[in-house]
XYZ file of C-alpha atoms in Angstrom:
484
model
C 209.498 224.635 127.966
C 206.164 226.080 126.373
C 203.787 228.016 129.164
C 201.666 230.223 127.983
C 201.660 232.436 131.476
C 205.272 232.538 130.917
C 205.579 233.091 127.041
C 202.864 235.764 127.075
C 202.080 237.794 130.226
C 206.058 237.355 131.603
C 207.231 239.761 128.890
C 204.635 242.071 129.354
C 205.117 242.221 133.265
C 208.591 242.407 132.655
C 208.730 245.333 130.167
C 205.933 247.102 132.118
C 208.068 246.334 135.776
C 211.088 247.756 134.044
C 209.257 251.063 132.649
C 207.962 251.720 136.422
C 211.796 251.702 137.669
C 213.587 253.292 134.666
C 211.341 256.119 133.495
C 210.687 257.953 136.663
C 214.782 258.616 136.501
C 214.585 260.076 133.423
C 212.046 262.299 134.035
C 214.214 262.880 137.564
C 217.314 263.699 135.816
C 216.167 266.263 133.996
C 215.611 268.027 137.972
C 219.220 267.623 138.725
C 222.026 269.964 139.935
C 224.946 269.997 140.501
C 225.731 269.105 144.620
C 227.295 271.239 147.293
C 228.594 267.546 148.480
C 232.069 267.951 146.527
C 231.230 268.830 142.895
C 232.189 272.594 143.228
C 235.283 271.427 145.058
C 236.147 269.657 142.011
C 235.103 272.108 139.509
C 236.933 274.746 141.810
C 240.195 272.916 142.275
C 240.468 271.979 138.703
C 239.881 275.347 137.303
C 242.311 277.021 140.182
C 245.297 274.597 139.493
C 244.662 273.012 136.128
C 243.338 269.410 135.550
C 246.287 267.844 136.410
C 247.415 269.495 139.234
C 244.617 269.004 140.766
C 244.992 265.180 140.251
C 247.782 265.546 142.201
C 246.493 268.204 145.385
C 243.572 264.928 145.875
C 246.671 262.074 145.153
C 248.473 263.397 147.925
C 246.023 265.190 150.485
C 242.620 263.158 150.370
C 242.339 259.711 148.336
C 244.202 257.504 145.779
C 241.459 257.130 143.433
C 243.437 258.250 140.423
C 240.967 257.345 137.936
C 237.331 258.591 139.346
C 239.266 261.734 140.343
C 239.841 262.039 136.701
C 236.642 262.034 136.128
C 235.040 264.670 138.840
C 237.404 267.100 137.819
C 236.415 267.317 134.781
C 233.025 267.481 135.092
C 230.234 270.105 133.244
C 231.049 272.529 135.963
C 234.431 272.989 134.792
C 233.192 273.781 131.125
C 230.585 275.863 132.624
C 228.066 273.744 131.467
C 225.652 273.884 134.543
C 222.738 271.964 132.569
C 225.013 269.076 132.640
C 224.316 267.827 135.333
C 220.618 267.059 134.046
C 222.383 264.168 131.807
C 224.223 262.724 134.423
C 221.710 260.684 135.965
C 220.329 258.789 132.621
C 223.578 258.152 131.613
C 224.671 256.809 134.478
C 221.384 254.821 134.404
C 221.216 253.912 130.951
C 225.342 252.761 131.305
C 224.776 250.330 133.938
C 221.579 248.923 132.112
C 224.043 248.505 129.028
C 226.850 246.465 130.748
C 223.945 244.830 132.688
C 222.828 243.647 129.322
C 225.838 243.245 127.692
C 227.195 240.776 130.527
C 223.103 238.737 130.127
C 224.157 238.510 126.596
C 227.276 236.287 127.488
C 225.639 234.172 130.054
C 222.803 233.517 127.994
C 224.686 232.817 124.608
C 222.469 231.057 122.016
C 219.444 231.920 123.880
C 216.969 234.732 121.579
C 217.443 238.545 122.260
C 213.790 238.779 123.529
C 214.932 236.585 126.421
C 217.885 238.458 126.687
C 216.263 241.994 126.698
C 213.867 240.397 129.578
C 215.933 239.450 132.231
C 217.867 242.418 131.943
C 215.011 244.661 132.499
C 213.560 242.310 134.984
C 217.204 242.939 136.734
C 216.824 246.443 136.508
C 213.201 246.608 138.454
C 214.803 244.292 141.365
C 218.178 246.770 141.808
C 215.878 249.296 142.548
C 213.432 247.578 144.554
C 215.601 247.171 146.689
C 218.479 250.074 145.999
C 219.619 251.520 149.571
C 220.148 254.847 147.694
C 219.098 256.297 144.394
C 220.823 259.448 144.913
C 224.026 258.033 145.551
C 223.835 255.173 142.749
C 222.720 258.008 139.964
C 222.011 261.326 141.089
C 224.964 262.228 143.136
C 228.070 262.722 140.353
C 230.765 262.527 142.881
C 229.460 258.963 144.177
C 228.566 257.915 140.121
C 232.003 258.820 139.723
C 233.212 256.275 142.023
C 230.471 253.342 142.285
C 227.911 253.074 139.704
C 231.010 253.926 136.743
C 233.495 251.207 138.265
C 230.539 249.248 138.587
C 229.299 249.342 134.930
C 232.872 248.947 133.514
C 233.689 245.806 134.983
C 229.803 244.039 134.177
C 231.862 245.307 131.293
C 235.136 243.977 131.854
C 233.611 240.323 132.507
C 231.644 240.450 128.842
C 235.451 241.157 127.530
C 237.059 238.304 129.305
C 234.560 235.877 127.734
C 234.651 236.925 124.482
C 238.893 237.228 124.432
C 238.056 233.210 124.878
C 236.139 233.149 122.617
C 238.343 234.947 119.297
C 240.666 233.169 116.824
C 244.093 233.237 118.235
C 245.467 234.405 115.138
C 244.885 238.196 113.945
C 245.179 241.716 115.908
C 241.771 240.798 117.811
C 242.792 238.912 120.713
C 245.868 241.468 121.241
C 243.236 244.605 120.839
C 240.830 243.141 123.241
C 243.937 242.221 126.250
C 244.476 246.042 125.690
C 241.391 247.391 126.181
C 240.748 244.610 129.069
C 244.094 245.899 131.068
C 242.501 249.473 130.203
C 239.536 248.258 132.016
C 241.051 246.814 134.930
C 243.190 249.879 135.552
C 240.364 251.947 135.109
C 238.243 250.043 137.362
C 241.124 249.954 140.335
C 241.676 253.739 139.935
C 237.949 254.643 140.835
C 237.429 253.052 144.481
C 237.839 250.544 146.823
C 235.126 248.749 146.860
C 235.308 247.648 143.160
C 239.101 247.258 143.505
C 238.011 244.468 146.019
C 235.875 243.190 143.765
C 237.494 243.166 140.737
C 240.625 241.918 142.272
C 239.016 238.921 143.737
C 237.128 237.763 140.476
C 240.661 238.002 138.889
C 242.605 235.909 141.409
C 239.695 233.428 141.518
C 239.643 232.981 137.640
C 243.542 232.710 137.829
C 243.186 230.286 140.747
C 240.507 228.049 139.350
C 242.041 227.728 135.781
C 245.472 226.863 137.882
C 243.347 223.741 139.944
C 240.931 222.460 137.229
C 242.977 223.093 133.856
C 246.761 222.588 135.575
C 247.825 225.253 133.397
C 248.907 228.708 133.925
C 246.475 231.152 131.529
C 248.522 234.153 130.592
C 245.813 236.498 129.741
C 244.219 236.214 133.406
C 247.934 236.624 134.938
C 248.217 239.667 132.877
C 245.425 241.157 133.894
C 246.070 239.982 137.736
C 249.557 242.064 137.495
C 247.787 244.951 136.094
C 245.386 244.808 138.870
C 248.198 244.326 141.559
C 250.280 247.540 139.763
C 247.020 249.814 139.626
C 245.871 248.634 143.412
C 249.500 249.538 144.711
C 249.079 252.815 142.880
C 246.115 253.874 144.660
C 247.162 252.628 147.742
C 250.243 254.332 147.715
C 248.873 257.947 147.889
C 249.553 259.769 150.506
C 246.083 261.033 150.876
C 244.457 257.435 151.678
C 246.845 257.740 155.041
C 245.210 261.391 155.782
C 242.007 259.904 154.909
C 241.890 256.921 157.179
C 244.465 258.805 159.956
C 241.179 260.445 160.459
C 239.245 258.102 162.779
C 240.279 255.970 165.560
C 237.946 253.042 164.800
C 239.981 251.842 161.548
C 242.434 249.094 161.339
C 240.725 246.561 163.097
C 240.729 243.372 161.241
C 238.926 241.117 163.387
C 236.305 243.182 164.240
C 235.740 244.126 160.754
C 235.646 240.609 159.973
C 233.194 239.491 161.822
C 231.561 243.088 161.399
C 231.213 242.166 157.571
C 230.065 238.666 157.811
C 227.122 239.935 160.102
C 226.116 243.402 158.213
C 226.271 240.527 154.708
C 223.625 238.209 156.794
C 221.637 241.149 158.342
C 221.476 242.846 154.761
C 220.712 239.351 152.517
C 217.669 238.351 155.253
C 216.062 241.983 154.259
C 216.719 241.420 150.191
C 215.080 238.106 150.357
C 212.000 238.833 152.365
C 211.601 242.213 150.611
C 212.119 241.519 147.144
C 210.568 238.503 145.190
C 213.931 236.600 144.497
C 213.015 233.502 146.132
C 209.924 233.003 143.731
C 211.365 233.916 141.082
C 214.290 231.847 141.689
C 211.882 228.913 141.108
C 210.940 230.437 137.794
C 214.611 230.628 136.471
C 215.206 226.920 137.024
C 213.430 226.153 133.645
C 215.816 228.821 132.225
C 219.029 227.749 133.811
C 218.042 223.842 132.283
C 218.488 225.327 128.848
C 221.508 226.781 129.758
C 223.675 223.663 131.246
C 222.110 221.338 128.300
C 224.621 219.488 125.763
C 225.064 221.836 122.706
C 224.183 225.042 124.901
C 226.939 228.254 123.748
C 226.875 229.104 127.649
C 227.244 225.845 128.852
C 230.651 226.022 129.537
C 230.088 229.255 132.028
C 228.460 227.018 134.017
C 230.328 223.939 133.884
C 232.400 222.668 136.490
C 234.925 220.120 137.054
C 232.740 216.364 138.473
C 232.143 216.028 142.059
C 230.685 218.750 145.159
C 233.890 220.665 146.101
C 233.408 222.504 143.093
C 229.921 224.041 143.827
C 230.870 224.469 147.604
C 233.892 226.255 146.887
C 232.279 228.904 143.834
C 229.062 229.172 147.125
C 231.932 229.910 149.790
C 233.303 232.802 147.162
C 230.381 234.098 146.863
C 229.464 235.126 150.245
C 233.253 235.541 150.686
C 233.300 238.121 147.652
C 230.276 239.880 148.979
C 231.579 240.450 152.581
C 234.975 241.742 151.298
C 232.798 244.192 149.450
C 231.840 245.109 153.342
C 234.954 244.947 154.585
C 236.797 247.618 153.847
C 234.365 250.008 154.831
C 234.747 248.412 158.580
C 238.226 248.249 158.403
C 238.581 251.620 157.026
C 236.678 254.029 158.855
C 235.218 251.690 161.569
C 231.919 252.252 160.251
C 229.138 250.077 158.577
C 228.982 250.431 154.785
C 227.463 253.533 153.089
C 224.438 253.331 151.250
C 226.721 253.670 148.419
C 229.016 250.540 149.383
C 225.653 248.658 149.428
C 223.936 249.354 146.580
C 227.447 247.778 144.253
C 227.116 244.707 146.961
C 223.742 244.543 146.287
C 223.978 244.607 142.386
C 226.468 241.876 142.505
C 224.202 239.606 144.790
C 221.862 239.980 142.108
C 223.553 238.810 139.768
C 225.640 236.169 141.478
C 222.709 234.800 143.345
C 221.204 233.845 139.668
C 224.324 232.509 138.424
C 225.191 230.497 141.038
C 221.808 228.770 140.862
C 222.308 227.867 137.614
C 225.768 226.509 138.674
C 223.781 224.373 141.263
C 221.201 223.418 138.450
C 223.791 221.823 136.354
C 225.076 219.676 139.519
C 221.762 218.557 140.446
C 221.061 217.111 136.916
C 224.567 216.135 136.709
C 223.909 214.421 140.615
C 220.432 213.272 139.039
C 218.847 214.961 141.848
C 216.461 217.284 139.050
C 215.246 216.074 135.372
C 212.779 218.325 134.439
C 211.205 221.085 135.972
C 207.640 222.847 134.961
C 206.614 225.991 137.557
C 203.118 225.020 138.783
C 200.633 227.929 138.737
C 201.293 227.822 142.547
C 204.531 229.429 141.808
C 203.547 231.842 139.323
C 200.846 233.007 141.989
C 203.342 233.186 144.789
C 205.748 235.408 142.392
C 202.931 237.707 141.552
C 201.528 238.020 145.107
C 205.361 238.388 146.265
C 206.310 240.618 144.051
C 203.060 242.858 144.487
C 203.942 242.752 147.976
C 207.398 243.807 147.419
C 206.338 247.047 145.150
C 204.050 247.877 148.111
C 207.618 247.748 150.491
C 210.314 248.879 148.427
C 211.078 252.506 150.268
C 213.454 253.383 146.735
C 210.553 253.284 144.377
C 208.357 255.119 146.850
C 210.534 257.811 147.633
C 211.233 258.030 143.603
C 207.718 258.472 143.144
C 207.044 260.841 145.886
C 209.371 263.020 144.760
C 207.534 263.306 141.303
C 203.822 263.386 142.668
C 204.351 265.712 145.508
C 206.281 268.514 143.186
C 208.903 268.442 145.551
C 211.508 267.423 142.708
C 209.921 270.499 140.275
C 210.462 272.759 143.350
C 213.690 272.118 144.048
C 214.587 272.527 140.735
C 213.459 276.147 140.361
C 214.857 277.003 143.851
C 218.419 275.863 142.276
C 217.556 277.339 139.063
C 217.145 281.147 141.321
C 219.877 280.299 143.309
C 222.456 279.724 140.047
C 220.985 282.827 138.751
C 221.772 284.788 142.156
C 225.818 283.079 142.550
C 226.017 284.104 138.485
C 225.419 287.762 139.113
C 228.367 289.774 140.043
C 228.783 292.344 142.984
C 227.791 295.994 141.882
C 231.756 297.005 142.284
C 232.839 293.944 140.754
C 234.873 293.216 144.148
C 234.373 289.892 145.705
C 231.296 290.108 148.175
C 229.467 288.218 151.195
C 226.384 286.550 149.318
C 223.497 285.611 151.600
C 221.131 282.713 150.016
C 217.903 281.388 151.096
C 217.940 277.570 152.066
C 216.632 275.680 149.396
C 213.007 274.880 150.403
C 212.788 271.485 149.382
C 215.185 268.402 149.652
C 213.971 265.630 147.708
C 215.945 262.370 148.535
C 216.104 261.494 145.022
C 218.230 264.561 143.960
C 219.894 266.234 147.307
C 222.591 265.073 149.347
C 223.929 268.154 151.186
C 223.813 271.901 150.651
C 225.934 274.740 151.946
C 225.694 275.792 155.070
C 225.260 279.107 157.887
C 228.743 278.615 158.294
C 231.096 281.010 155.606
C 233.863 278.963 156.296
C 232.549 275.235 155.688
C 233.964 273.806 153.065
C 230.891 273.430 150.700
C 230.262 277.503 151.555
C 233.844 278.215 150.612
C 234.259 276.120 147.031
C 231.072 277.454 145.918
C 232.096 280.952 146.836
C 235.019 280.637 144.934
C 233.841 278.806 142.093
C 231.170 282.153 141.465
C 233.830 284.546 142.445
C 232.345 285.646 145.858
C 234.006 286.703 149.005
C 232.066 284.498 150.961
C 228.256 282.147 150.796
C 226.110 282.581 154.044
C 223.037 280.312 153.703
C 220.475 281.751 155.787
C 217.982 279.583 157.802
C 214.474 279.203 155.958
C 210.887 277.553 157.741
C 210.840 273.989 156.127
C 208.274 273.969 153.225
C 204.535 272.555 153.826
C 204.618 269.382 152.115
């Protein structure tokens, strides 16, 4: 299809939409700290115990999550490296854009990089239109740890499946790449629930479907499906995740949570559609998704199901199925709606699956011959611009992002953590441990903070700080809340 709207001014709106939601984290990471919220616990326990005893105090007393535990306790604070933290957030950023576009390489085999390198940054700006929290998604390492990390590594986990199909079968390749998948999947399991979920369903569904349609048993999928099954029993198994959910007496409800799911999905997919423009350009991708189910097409087969409507129906049921489970254990668990955490990896995946489901649908309705061809009329391209204008003018993430910057709130928080590492660095006068009394930082920018210590000595983000420095005891005294 040849438009010139769409050859010319979509790139440019695309690369200029992506710019407006990537740079301002960049610039935002370099304001990061290190959070009250957990990372000095980690840092603390880790450099009390030893790495890999403190694997074990979290196995047994607090969660299963063998892998992203891994990772939190050995984070810059335990090599002292306090401008670390300033990293964390592009990385984390720049990871998930990478197994974002890695994964849009795979669906879109054959089609040109350009293309390719468009829709991934056209992805990016609608995540975080619509992202229910930045801090938690990039800022926040404890949550990166367990969300956006999972998150990016199985995007990257799916571009490894397809290309294992896709090597000779003679050779160390294929063997190498099963490896590094059942790496992946363990990995994955080991860093949360919600992406165990995930993962876990994909697998059994690949398994299941290549059991129906090809009557044949695939051993690489039931490989990785006994790995997955192995790594979710080990995480399961600790005895922290019985402490954890012991904790409230609104867990273990399954119907409620159920249902609770299924209406927090509907409630949450109503707001995404009317707040972001995926409706319009849904219209736009048809053209797209044409090129992708057409005879000679590398990605064809992605998209390709067996003949008749069952098919479809069943891959649409999954879908909402998949993204409710994502819910689910968040109900079930601690009796609670999702965290803004839970929902931004629920909302990534609806991005994603909402597009590739579409083109699923695509390739029935030619197949049906309900669609030939399809041409966008300028009346779409209008309704995408005025839609997505609209959405910019709504989206509270890209606001608050760029409130944080304008208003000098992010540079001021940033010096009032820079004084307050310098004050927790310098020892007492008789080199005894001493009661420290901070100021409340002045500023909390939503972007970067997610809890700080409190009045209280004895809380638990007072007390790891304390004895990460080397203090007796942190007393955060109260401070008037800065002018804005």
């Amino acid at each position: 299809m040849k438009h010139p709207l769409l050859t010319i001014l979509l790139p440019l709106a695309a690369a200029g939409l992506f710019l407006v939601a990537y740079l301002p984290l960049l610039v935002l990471s370099a304001h990061n700290h290190p959070s009250a919220a957990d990372d000095y616990c980690f840092a603390d326990t880790a450099l009390q115990y030893g790495f890999w005893q403190a694997q074990k105090f979290y196995y047994d007393g607090w969660t299963g999550r063998y892998f992203s535990n891994m990772l939190v306790h050995g984070s810059p604070l335990v090599w002292g490296w306090y401008d670390g933290y300033r990293l964390i957030p592009a990385l984390a950023a720049t990871g998930l854009l990478l197994a974002t576009y890695a994964l849009i390489s795979e669906l879109l085999a054959g089609q040109p990089t350009r293309l390719k390198l468009l829709l991934t940054g056209l992805w990016f700006f609608l995540l975080m239109l619509a992202l229910q929290s930045t801090v938690e998604a990039f800022f926040w390492t404890a949550a990166v740890a367990a969300y956006t990390i999972p998150t990016a590594l199985t995007l990257y986990l799916l571009v490894v499946v397809i290309r294992w199909y896709r090597l000779p079968q003679t050779g160390l390749n294929r063997p190498l790449t099963a490896v590094l998948a059942a790496f992946l999947v363990f990995a994955v399991v080991g860093s949360g629930e919600t992406n165990l979920v995930l993962l876990v369903l994909i697998l059994l569904s690949l398994l299941a479907y290549r059991l129906l349609a090809d009557q044949k048993l695939d051993p690489f999928l039931a490989g990785l499906v006994v790995v997955s099954l192995v790594s979710s029993w080990l995480l399961f198994r600790a005895p922290g995740n019985s402490i954890r959910m012991g904790g409230n007496d609104h867990s273990g409800h399954f119907i409620g949570s159920f249902l609770g799911s299924f209406q927090w999905l509907a409630r949450s997919a109503a707001i995404w559609f009317l707040k972001t423009p995926i409706l319009p350009l849904s219209l736009l991708w048809i053209p797209l998704a044409l090129r992708l189910i057409k005879q000679g097409s590398p990605a064809r087969v992605l998209y390709q199901l067996p003949a008749g409507l069952i098919w479809p129906i069943l891959l649409t049921l999954l879908y909402i199925g998949l993204l409710a489970a994502l819910i689910f254990p968040s109900y079930y668990g601690i009796g609670l709606p999702p965290s803004f955490r839970v929902m931004n990896v629920v909302y990534l995946v609806f991005l994603l699956g909402w597009f590739y489901l579409l083109t699923v649908w695509v390739g029935v309705a030619v197949r049906w011959g309900w669609l030939g061809s399809f041409t966008p009329a300028v009346w779409m391209l209008a309704l995408s611009v005025v839609w997505l204008g609209g959405s910019v003018l709504m989206s509270s993430t890209l606001r608050t992002i760029y409130l944080d910057l304008w208003s000098g709130n992010a540079a001021r928080y940033d010096e009032a953590m820079n004084q307050r590492h310098q004050q927790l660095l310098a020892a007492p006068p008789t080199n005894r441990p001493d009661t420290l009394r901070l100021t409340a930082v002045p500023v909390h920018p939503p972007t970067l903070f997610i809890e700080d210590m409190t009045a209280n000595p004895k809380h638990w983000w007072n007390r790891c700080q304390a004895s990460y420095y080397g203090h007796k005891a942190i007393i955060l005294t109260d401070q008037p809340p800065a002018k804005p």
